[in-house]
Each structure stands twice: as C-alpha cells, then as structure tokens.
mmCIF file with all atom_site columns, C-alpha atoms in Angstrom:
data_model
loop_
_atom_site.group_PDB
_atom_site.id
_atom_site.type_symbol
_atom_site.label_atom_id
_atom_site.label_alt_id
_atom_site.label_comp_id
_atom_site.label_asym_id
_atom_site.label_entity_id
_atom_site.label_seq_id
_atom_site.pdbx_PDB_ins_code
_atom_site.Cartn_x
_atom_site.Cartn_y
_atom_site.Cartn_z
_atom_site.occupancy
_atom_site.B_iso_or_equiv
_atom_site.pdbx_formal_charge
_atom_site.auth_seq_id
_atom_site.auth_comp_id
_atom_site.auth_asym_id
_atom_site.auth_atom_id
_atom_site.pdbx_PDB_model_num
ATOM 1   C CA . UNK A 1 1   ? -6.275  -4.485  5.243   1.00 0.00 ? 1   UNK A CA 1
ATOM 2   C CA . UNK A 1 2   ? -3.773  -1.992  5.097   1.00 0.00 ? 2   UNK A CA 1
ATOM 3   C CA . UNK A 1 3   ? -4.671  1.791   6.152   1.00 0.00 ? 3   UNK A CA 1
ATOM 4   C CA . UNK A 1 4   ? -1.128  2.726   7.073   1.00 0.00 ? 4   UNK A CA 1
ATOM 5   C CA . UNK A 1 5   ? 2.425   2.979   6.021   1.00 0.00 ? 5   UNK A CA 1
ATOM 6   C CA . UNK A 1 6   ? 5.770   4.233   5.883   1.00 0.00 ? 6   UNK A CA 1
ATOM 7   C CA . UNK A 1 7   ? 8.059   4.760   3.278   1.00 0.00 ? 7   UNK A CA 1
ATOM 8   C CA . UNK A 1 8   ? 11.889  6.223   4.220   1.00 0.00 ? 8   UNK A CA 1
ATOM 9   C CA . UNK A 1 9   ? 13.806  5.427   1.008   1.00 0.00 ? 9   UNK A CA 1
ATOM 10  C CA . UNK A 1 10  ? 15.420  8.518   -1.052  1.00 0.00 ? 10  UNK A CA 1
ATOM 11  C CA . UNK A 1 11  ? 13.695  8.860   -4.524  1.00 0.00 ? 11  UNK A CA 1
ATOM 12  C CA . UNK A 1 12  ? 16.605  7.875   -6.320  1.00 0.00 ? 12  UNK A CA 1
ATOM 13  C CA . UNK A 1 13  ? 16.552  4.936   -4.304  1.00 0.00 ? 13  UNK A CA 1
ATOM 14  C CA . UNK A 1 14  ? 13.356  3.754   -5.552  1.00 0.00 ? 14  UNK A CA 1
ATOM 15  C CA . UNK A 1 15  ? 13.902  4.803   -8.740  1.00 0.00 ? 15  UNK A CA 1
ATOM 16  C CA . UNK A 1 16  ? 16.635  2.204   -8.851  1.00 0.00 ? 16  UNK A CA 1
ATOM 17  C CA . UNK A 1 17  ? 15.183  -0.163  -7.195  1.00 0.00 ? 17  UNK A CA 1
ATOM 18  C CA . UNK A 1 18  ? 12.152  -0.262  -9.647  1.00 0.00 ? 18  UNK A CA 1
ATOM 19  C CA . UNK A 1 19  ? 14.406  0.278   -12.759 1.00 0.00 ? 19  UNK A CA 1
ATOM 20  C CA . UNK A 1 20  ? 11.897  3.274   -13.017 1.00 0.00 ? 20  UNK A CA 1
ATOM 21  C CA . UNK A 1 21  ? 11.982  7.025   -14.452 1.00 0.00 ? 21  UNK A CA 1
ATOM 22  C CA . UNK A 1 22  ? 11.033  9.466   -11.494 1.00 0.00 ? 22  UNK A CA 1
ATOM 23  C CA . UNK A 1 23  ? 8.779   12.229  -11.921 1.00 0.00 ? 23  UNK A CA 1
ATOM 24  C CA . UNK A 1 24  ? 9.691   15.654  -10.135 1.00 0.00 ? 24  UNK A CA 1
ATOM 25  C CA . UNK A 1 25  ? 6.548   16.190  -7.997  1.00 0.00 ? 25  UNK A CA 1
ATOM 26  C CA . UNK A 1 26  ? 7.119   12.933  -5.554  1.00 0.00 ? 26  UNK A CA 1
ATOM 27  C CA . UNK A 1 27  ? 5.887   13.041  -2.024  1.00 0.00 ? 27  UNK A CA 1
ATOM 28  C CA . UNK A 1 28  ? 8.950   13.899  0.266   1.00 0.00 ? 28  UNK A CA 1
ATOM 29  C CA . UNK A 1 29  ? 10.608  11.370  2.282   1.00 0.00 ? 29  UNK A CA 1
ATOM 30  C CA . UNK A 1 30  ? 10.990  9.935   4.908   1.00 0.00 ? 30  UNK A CA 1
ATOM 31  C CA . UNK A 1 31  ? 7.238   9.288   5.679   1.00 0.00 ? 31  UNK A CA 1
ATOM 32  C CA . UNK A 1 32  ? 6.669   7.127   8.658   1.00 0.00 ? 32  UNK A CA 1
ATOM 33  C CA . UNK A 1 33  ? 3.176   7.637   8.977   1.00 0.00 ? 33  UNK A CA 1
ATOM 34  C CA . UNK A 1 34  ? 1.167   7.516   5.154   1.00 0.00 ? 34  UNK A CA 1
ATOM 35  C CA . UNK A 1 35  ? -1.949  7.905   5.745   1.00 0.00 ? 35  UNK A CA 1
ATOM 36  C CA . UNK A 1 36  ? -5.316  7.163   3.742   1.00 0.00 ? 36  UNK A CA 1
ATOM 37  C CA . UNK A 1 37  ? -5.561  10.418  0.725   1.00 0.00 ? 37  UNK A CA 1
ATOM 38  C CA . UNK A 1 38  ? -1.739  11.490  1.268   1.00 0.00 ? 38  UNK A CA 1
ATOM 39  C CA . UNK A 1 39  ? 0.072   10.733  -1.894  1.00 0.00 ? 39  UNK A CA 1
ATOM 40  C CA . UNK A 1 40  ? 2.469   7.727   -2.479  1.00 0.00 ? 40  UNK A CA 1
ATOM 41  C CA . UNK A 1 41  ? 4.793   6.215   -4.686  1.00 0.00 ? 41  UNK A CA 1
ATOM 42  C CA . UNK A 1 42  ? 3.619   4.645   -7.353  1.00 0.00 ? 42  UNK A CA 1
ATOM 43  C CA . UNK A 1 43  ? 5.625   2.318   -10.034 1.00 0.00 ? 43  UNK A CA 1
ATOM 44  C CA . UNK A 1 44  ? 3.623   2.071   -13.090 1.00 0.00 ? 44  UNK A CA 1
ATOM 45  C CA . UNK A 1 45  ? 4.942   0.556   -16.686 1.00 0.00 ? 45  UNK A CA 1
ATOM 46  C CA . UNK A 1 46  ? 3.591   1.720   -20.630 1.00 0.00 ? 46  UNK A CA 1
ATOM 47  C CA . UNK A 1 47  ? 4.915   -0.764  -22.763 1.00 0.00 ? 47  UNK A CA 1
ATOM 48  C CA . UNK A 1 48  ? 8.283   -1.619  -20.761 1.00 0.00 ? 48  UNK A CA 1
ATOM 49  C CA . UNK A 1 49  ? 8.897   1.341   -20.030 1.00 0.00 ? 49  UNK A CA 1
ATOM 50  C CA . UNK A 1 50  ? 8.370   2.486   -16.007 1.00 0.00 ? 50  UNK A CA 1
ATOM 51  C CA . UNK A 1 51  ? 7.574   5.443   -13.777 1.00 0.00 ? 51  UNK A CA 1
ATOM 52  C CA . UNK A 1 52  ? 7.720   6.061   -10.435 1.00 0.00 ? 52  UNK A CA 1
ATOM 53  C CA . UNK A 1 53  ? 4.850   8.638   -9.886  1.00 0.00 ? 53  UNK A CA 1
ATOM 54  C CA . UNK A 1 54  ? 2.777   10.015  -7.282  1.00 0.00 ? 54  UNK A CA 1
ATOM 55  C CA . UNK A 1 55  ? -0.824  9.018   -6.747  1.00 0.00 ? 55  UNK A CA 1
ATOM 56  C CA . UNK A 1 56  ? -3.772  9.844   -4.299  1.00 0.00 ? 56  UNK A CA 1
ATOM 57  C CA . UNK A 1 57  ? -3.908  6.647   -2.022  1.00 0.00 ? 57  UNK A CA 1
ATOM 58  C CA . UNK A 1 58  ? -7.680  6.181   -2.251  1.00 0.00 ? 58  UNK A CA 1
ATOM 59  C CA . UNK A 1 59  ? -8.933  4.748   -5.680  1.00 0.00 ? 59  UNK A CA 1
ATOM 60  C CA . UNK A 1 60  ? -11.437 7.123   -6.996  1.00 0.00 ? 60  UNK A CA 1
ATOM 61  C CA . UNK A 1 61  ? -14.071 5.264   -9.343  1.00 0.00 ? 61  UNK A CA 1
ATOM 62  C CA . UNK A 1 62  ? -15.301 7.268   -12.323 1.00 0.00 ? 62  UNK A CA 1
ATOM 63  C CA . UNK A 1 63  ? -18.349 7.692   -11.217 1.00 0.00 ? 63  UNK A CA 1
ATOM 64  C CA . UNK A 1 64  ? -17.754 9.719   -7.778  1.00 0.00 ? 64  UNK A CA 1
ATOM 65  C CA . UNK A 1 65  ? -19.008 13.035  -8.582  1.00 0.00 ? 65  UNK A CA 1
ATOM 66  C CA . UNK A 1 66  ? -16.260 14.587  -5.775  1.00 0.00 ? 66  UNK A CA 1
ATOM 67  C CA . UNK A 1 67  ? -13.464 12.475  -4.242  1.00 0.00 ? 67  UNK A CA 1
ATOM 68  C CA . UNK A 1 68  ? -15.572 12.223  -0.995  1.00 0.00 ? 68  UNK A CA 1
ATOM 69  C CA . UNK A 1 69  ? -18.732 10.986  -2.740  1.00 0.00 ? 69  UNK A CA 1
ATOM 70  C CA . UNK A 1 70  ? -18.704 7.203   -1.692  1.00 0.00 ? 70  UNK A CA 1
ATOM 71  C CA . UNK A 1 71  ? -16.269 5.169   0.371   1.00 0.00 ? 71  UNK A CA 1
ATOM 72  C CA . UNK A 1 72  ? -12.938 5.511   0.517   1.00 0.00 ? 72  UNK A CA 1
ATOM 73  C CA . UNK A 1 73  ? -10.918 2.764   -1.358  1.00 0.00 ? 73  UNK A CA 1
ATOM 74  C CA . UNK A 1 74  ? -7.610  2.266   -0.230  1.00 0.00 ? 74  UNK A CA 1
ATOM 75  C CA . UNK A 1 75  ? -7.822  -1.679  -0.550  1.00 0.00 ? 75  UNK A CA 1
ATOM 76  C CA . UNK A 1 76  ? -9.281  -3.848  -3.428  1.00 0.00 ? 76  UNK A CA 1
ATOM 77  C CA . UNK A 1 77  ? -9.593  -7.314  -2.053  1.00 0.00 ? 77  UNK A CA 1
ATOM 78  C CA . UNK A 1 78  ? -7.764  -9.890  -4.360  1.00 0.00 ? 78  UNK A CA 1
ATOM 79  C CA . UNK A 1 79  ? -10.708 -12.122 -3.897  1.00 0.00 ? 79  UNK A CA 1
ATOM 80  C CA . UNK A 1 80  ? -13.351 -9.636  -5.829  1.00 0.00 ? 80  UNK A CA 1
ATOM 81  C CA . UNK A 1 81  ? -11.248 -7.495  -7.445  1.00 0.00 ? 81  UNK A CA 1
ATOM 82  C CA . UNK A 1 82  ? -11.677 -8.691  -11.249 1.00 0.00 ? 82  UNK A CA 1
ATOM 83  C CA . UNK A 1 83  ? -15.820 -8.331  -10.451 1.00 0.00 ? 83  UNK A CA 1
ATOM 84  C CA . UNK A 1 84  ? -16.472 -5.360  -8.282  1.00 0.00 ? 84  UNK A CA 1
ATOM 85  C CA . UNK A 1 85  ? -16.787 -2.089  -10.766 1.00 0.00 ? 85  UNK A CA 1
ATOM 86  C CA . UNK A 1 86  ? -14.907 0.045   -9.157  1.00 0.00 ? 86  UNK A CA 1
ATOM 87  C CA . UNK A 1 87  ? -11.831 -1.976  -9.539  1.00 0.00 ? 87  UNK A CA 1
ATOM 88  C CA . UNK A 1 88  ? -12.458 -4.028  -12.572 1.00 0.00 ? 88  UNK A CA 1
ATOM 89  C CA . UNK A 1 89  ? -11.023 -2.306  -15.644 1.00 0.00 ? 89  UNK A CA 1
ATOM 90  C CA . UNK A 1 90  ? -7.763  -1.501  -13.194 1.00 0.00 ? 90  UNK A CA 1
ATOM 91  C CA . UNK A 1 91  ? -7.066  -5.128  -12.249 1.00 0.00 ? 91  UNK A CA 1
ATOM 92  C CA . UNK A 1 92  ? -6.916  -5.780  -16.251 1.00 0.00 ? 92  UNK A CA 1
ATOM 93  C CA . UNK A 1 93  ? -4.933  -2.719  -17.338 1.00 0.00 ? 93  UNK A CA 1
ATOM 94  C CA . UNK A 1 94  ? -3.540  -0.375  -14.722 1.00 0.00 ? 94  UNK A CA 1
ATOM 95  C CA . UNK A 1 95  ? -1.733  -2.455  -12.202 1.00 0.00 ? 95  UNK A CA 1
ATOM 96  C CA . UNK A 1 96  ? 1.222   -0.572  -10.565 1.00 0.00 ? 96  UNK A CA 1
ATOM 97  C CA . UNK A 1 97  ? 3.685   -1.254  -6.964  1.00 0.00 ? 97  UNK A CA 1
ATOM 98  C CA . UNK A 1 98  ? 3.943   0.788   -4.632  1.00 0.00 ? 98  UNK A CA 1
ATOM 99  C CA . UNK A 1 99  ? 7.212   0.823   -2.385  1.00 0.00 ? 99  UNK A CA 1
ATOM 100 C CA . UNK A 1 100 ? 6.859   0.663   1.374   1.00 0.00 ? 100 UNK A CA 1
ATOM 101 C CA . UNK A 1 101 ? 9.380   0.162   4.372   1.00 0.00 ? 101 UNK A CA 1
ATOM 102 C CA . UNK A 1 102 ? 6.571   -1.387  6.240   1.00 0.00 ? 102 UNK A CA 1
ATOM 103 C CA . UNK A 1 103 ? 3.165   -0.669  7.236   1.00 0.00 ? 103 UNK A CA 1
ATOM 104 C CA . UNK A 1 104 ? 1.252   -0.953  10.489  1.00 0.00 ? 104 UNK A CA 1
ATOM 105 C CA . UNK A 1 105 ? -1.746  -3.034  11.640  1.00 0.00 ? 105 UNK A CA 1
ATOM 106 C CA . UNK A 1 106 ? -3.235  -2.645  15.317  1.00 0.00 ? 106 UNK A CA 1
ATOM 107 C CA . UNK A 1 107 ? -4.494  -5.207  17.709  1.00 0.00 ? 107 UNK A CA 1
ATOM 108 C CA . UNK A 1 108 ? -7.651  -4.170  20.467  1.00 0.00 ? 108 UNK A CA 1
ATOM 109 C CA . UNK A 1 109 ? -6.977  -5.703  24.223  1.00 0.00 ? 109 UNK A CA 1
ATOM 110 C CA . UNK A 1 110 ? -10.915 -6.024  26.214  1.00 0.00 ? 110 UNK A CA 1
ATOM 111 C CA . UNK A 1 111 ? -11.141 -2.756  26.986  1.00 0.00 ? 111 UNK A CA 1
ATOM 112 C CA . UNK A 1 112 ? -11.023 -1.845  23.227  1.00 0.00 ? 112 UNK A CA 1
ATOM 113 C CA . UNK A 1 113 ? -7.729  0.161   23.270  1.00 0.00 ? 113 UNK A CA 1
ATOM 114 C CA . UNK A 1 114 ? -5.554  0.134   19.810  1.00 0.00 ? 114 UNK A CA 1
ATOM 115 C CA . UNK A 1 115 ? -2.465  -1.102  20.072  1.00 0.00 ? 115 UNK A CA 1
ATOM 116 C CA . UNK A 1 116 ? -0.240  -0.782  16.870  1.00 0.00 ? 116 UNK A CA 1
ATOM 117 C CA . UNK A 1 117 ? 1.932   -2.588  15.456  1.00 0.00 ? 117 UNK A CA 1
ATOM 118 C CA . UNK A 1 118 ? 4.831   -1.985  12.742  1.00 0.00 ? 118 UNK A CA 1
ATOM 119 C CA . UNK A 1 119 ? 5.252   -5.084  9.918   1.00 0.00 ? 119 UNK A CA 1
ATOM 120 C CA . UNK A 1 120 ? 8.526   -5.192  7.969   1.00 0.00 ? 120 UNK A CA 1
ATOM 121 C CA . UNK A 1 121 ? 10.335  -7.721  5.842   1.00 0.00 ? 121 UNK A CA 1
ATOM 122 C CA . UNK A 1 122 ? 12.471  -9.940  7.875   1.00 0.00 ? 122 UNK A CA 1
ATOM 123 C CA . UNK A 1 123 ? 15.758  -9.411  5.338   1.00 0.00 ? 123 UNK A CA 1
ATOM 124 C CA . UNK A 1 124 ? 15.227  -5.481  5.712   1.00 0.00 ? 124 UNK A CA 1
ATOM 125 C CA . UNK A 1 125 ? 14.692  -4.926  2.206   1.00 0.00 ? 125 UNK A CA 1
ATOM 126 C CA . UNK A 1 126 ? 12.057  -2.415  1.293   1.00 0.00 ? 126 UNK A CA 1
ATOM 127 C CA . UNK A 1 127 ? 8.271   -3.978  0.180   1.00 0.00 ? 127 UNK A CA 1
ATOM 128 C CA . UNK A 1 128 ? 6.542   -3.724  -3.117  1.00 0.00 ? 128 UNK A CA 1
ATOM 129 C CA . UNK A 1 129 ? 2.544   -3.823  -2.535  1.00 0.00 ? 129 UNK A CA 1
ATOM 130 C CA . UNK A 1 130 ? 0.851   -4.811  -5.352  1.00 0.00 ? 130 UNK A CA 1
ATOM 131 C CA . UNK A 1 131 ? -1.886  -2.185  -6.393  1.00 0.00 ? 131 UNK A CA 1
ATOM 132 C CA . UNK A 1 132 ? -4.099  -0.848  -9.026  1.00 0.00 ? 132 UNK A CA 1
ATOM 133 C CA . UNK A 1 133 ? -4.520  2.779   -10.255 1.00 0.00 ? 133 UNK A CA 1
ATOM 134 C CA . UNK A 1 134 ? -7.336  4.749   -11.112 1.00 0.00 ? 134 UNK A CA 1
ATOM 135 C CA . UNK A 1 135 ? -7.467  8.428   -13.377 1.00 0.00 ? 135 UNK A CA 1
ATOM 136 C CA . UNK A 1 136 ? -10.431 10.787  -12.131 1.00 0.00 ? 136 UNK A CA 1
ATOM 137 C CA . UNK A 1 137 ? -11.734 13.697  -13.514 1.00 0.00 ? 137 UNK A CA 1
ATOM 138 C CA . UNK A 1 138 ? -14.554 16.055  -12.347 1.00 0.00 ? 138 UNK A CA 1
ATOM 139 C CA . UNK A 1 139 ? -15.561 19.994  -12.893 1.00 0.00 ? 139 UNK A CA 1
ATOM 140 C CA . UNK A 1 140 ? -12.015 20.528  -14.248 1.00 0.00 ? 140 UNK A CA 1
ATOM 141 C CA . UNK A 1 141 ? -10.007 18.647  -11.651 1.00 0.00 ? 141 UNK A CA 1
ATOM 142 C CA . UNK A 1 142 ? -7.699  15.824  -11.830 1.00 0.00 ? 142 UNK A CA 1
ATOM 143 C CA . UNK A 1 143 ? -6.507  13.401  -9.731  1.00 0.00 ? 143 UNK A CA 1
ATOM 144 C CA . UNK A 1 144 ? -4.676  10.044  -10.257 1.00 0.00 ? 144 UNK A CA 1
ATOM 145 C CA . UNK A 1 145 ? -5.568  7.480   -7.231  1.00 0.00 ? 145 UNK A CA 1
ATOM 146 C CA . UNK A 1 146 ? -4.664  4.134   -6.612  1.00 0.00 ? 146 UNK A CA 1
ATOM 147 C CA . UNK A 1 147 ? -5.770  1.015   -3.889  1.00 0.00 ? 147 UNK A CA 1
ATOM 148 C CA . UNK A 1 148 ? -3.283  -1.285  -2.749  1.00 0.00 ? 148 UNK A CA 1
ATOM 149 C CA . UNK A 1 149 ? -4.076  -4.760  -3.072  1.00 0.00 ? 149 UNK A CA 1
ATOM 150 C CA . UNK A 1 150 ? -4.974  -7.249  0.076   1.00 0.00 ? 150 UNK A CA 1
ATOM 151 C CA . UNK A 1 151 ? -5.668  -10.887 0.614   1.00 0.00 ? 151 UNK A CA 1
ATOM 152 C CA . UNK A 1 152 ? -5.902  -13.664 3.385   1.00 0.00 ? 152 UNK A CA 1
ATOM 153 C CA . UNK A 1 153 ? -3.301  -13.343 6.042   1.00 0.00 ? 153 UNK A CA 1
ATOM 154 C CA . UNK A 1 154 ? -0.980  -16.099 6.739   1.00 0.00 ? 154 UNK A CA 1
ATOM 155 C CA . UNK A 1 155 ? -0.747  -17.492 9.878   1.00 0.00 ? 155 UNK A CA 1
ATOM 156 C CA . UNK A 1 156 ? 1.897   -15.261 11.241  1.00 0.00 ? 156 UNK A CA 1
ATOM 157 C CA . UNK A 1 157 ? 0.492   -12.091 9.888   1.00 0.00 ? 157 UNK A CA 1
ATOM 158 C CA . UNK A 1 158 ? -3.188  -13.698 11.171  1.00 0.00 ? 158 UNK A CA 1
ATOM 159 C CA . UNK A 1 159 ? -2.118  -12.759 14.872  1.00 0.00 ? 159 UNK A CA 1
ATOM 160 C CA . UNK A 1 160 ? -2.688  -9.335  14.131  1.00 0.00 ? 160 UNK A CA 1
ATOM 161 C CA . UNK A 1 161 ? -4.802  -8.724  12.162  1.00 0.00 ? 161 UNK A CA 1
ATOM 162 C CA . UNK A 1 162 ? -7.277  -11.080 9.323   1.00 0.00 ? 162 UNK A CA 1
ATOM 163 C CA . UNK A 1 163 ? -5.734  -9.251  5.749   1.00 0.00 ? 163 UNK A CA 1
ATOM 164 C CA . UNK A 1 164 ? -2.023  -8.112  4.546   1.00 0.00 ? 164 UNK A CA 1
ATOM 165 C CA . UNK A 1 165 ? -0.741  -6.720  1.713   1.00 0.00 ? 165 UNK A CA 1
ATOM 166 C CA . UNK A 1 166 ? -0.266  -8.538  -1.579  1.00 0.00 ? 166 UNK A CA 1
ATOM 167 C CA . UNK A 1 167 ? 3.801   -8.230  -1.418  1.00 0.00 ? 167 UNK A CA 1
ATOM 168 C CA . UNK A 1 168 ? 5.677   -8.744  -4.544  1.00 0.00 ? 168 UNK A CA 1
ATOM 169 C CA . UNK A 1 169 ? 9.058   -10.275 -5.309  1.00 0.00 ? 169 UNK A CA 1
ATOM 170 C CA . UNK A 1 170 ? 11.362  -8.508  -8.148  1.00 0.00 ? 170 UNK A CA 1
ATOM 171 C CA . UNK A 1 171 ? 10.967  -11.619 -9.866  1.00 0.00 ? 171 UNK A CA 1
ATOM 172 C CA . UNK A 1 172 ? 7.086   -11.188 -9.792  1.00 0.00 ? 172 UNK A CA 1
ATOM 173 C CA . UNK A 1 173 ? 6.833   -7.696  -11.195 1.00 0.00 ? 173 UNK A CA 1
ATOM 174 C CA . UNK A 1 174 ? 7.039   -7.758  -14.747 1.00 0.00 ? 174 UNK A CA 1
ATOM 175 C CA . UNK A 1 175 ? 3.625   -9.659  -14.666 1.00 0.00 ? 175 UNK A CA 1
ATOM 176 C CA . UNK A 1 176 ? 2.309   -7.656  -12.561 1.00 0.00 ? 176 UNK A CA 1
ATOM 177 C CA . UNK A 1 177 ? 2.967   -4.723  -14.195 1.00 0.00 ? 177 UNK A CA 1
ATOM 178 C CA . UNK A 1 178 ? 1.717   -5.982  -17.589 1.00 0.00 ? 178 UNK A CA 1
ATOM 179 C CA . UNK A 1 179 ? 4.980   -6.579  -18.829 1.00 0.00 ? 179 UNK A CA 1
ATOM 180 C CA . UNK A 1 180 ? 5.438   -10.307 -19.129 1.00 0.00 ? 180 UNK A CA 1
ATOM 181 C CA . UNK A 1 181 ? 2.205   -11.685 -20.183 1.00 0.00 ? 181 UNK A CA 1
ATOM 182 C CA . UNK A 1 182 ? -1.012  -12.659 -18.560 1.00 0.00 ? 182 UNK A CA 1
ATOM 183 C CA . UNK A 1 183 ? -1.144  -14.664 -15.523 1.00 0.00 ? 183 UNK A CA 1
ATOM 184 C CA . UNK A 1 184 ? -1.132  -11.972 -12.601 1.00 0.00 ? 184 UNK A CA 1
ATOM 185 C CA . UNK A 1 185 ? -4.089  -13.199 -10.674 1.00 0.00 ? 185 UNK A CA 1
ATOM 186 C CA . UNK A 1 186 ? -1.705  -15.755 -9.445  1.00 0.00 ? 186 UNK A CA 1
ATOM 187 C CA . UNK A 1 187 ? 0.399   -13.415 -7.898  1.00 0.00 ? 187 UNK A CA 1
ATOM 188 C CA . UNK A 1 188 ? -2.585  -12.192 -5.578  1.00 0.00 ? 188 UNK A CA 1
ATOM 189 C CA . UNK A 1 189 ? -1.698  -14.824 -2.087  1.00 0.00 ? 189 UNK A CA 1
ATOM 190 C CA . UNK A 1 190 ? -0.391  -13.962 1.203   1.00 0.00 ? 190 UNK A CA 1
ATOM 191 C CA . UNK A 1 191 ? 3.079   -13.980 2.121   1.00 0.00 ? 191 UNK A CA 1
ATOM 192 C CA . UNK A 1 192 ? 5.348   -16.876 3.127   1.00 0.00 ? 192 UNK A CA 1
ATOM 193 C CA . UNK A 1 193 ? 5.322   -17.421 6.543   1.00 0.00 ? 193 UNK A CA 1
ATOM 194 C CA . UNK A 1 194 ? 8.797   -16.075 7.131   1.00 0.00 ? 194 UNK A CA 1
ATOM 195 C CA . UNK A 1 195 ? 8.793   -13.562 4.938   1.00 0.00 ? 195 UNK A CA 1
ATOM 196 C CA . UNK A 1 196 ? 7.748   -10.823 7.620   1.00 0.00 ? 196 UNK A CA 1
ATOM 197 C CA . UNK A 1 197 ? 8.809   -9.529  11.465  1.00 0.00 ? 197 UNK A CA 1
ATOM 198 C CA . UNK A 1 198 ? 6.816   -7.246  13.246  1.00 0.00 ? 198 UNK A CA 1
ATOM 199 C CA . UNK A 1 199 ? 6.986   -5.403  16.718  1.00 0.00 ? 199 UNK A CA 1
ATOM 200 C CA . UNK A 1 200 ? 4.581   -3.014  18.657  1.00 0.00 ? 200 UNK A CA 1
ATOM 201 C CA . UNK A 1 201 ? 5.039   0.368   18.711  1.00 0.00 ? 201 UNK A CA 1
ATOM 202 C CA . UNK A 1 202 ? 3.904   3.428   20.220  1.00 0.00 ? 202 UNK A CA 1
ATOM 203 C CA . UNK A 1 203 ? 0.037   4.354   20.673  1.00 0.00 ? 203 UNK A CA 1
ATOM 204 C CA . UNK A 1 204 ? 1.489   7.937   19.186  1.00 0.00 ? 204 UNK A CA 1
ATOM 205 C CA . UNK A 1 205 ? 0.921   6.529   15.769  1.00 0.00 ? 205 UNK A CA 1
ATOM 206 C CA . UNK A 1 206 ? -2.581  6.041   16.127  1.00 0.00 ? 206 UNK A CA 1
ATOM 207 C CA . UNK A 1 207 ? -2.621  10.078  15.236  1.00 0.00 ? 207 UNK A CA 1
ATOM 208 C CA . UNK A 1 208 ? -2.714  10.855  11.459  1.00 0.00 ? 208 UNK A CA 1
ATOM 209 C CA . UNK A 1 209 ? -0.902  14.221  12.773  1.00 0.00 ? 209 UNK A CA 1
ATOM 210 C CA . UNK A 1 210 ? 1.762   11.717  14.348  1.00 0.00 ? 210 UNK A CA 1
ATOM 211 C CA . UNK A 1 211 ? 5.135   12.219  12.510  1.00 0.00 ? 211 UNK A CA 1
ATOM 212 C CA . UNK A 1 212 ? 9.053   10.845  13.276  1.00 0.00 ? 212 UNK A CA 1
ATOM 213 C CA . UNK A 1 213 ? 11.517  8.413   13.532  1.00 0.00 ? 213 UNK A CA 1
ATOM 214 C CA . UNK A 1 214 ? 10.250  7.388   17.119  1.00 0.00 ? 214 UNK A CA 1
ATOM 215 C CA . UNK A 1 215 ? 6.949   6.062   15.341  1.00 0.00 ? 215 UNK A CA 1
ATOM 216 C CA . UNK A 1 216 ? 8.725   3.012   14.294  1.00 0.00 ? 216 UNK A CA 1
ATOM 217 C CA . UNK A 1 217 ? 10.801  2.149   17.096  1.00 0.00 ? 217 UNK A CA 1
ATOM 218 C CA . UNK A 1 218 ? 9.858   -0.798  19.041  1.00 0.00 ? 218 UNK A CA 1
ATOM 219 C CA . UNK A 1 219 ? 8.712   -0.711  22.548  1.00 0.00 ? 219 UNK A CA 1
ATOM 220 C CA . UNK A 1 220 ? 8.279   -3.167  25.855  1.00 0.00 ? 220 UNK A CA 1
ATOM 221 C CA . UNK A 1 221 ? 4.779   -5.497  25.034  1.00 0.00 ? 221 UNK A CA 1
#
C-alpha cells in the first residue's frame, strides 16, 4: 500500500521534469507528510499534451453520494484494477503520475508499536507513482480525485511492508499516460530490487498534524 508521502520539489521543477504545463492552484511545497484527502500533484496528458494538476488523493467513484460515502481509495491494486468498478473506466482512459520524493511504510515490533519508515530511490531522483484519476460531481460540487497504483513488493521492499508503489521510469510514461499506444498493464510490477533505499524515521510522523524537515531524517534502529 501506500497511505503516505512526501513531495519537496519546486513546481517548476516538476513541471520540467514531466515536460508538463502547471496549473496555478498546486498544493504548496515542500510536503513531507501527504496524507490520505490532501491534494497532490498530478501529471495527466490530452492528446500529447500534459498537465501537472492538483487532485484529491482518494479516488471518488461516481456513485458516492458525498466524498465520505464508502471507503476511501487511495490505492487501486494492479492485480484487479481493470475489473473492480470503481477503478475500471480510469485504468482504460485516465491514467496520470504523480511525483513523490518518497513515501513511508511502517513496521509493528510484538507489542504492536508503529515504527515508520521513509522509502526513496537509491540515485536520489524524485519518483513517479503510477495512478489513475477520477472526476466527481454531487449537489453542485466538484472534485477531481485520484488512487495511486500498488502491486506485489519485491523482496527488498517485502521487509517492510507486503505492497509498494507502481514506480515509473521516464522511459515508461508515454504509455502510461496514453500517449504511446496500448500496452500499459505491463508496466503495473514491482520495482527492481535495487531500485530503492529506505531508513527509519521518527514515530513523530505517525501524526497526520506532523509537519518538517526532521520527518525524514533518519534515526538510530
């Protein structure tokens, strides 16, 4: 799964990075603690031509009658996610990225204490999760959501927790984004094995108040 991230790169930043038009009502950054139905990122692409927009994190099926009324979907599971309704029609025809410095996972000891951990890419470059996106519309409101896409761990990843992120190369994104064909589905795996680090951090994080540099530092295991 993922129910946590943090995203510290400028707008114009990503905007570069994602060869991507940003809009002027992004969430402000640095973030180091995104939490489930804050707004994020979001790279989408309409016929070549991309956006970097922000989106509720918490796909919001059409029929939800108020963005509590069912679960809250911040993953779709690569392994369902062309058959379960909810995320169906947006595996097909509204994939998108969204941009992360790294996101956090949390092991429990016997006691049943959380322990978090941070995950980054080993070469320090920033992450693109896959994910899908979702319009919703109810009483005369309006909200654009998304889910980021998980699968299988790897065996590295697997030490922490069961599920990760689908992380995308550049190379990888013009079919996921719609732009290069068919053929995404085979984008959905886990990460290479070396592909990620990852160190504990402070319990503080386990707080959606918590906020701060200090959230990613590393401390003594």
């Amino acid at each position: 799964m993922c129910g946590r991230m943090a995203i510290t790169l400028p707008h114009d930043a990503m905007a570069q990075m994602f060869e991507a038009a940003p809009g002027n009502d992004l969430p402000e950054v640095p973030n180091y603690n995104v939490c489930p139905t804050d707004p994020v990122h979001v790279v989408t692409s309409d016929g070549g031509a991309r956006r970097l927009r922000p989106m509720r994190w918490g796909l919001l099926p059409a029929w939800y009658k108020a963005p509590n009324g069912g679960p809250l979907l911040i993953n779709a599971r690569a392994e369902t996610i062309a058959e379960k309704p909810a995320f169906r029609a947006a595996a097909k025809e509204r994939r998108a990225l969204i941009p992360a410095s790294g996101f956090y996972e949390w092991t429990k000891d016997a006691e049943g204490v959380r322990y978090p951990w941070y995950i980054t890419r080993a070469d320090g470059a920033p992450m693109a999760f896959a994910a899908v996106w979702q319009d919703w519309s109810r009483d005369g409101e309006t909200l654009t959501t998304c889910a980021v896409v998980t699968t299988s761990a790897n065996t590295s990843m697997g030490r922490i927790h069961n599920r990760m992120p689908v992380i995308l190369e550049p190379d990888d994104w013009p079919l996921w984004l719609g732009e290069a064909g068919h053929g995404a589905a085979r984008l959905m795996v886990a990460a290479h094995e070396e592909l990620l680090r990852f160190h504990r951090v402070d319990r503080a994080v386990n707080s959606n108040r918590a906020r701060g540099p200090d959230l990613i530092e590393p401390v003594e295991v």
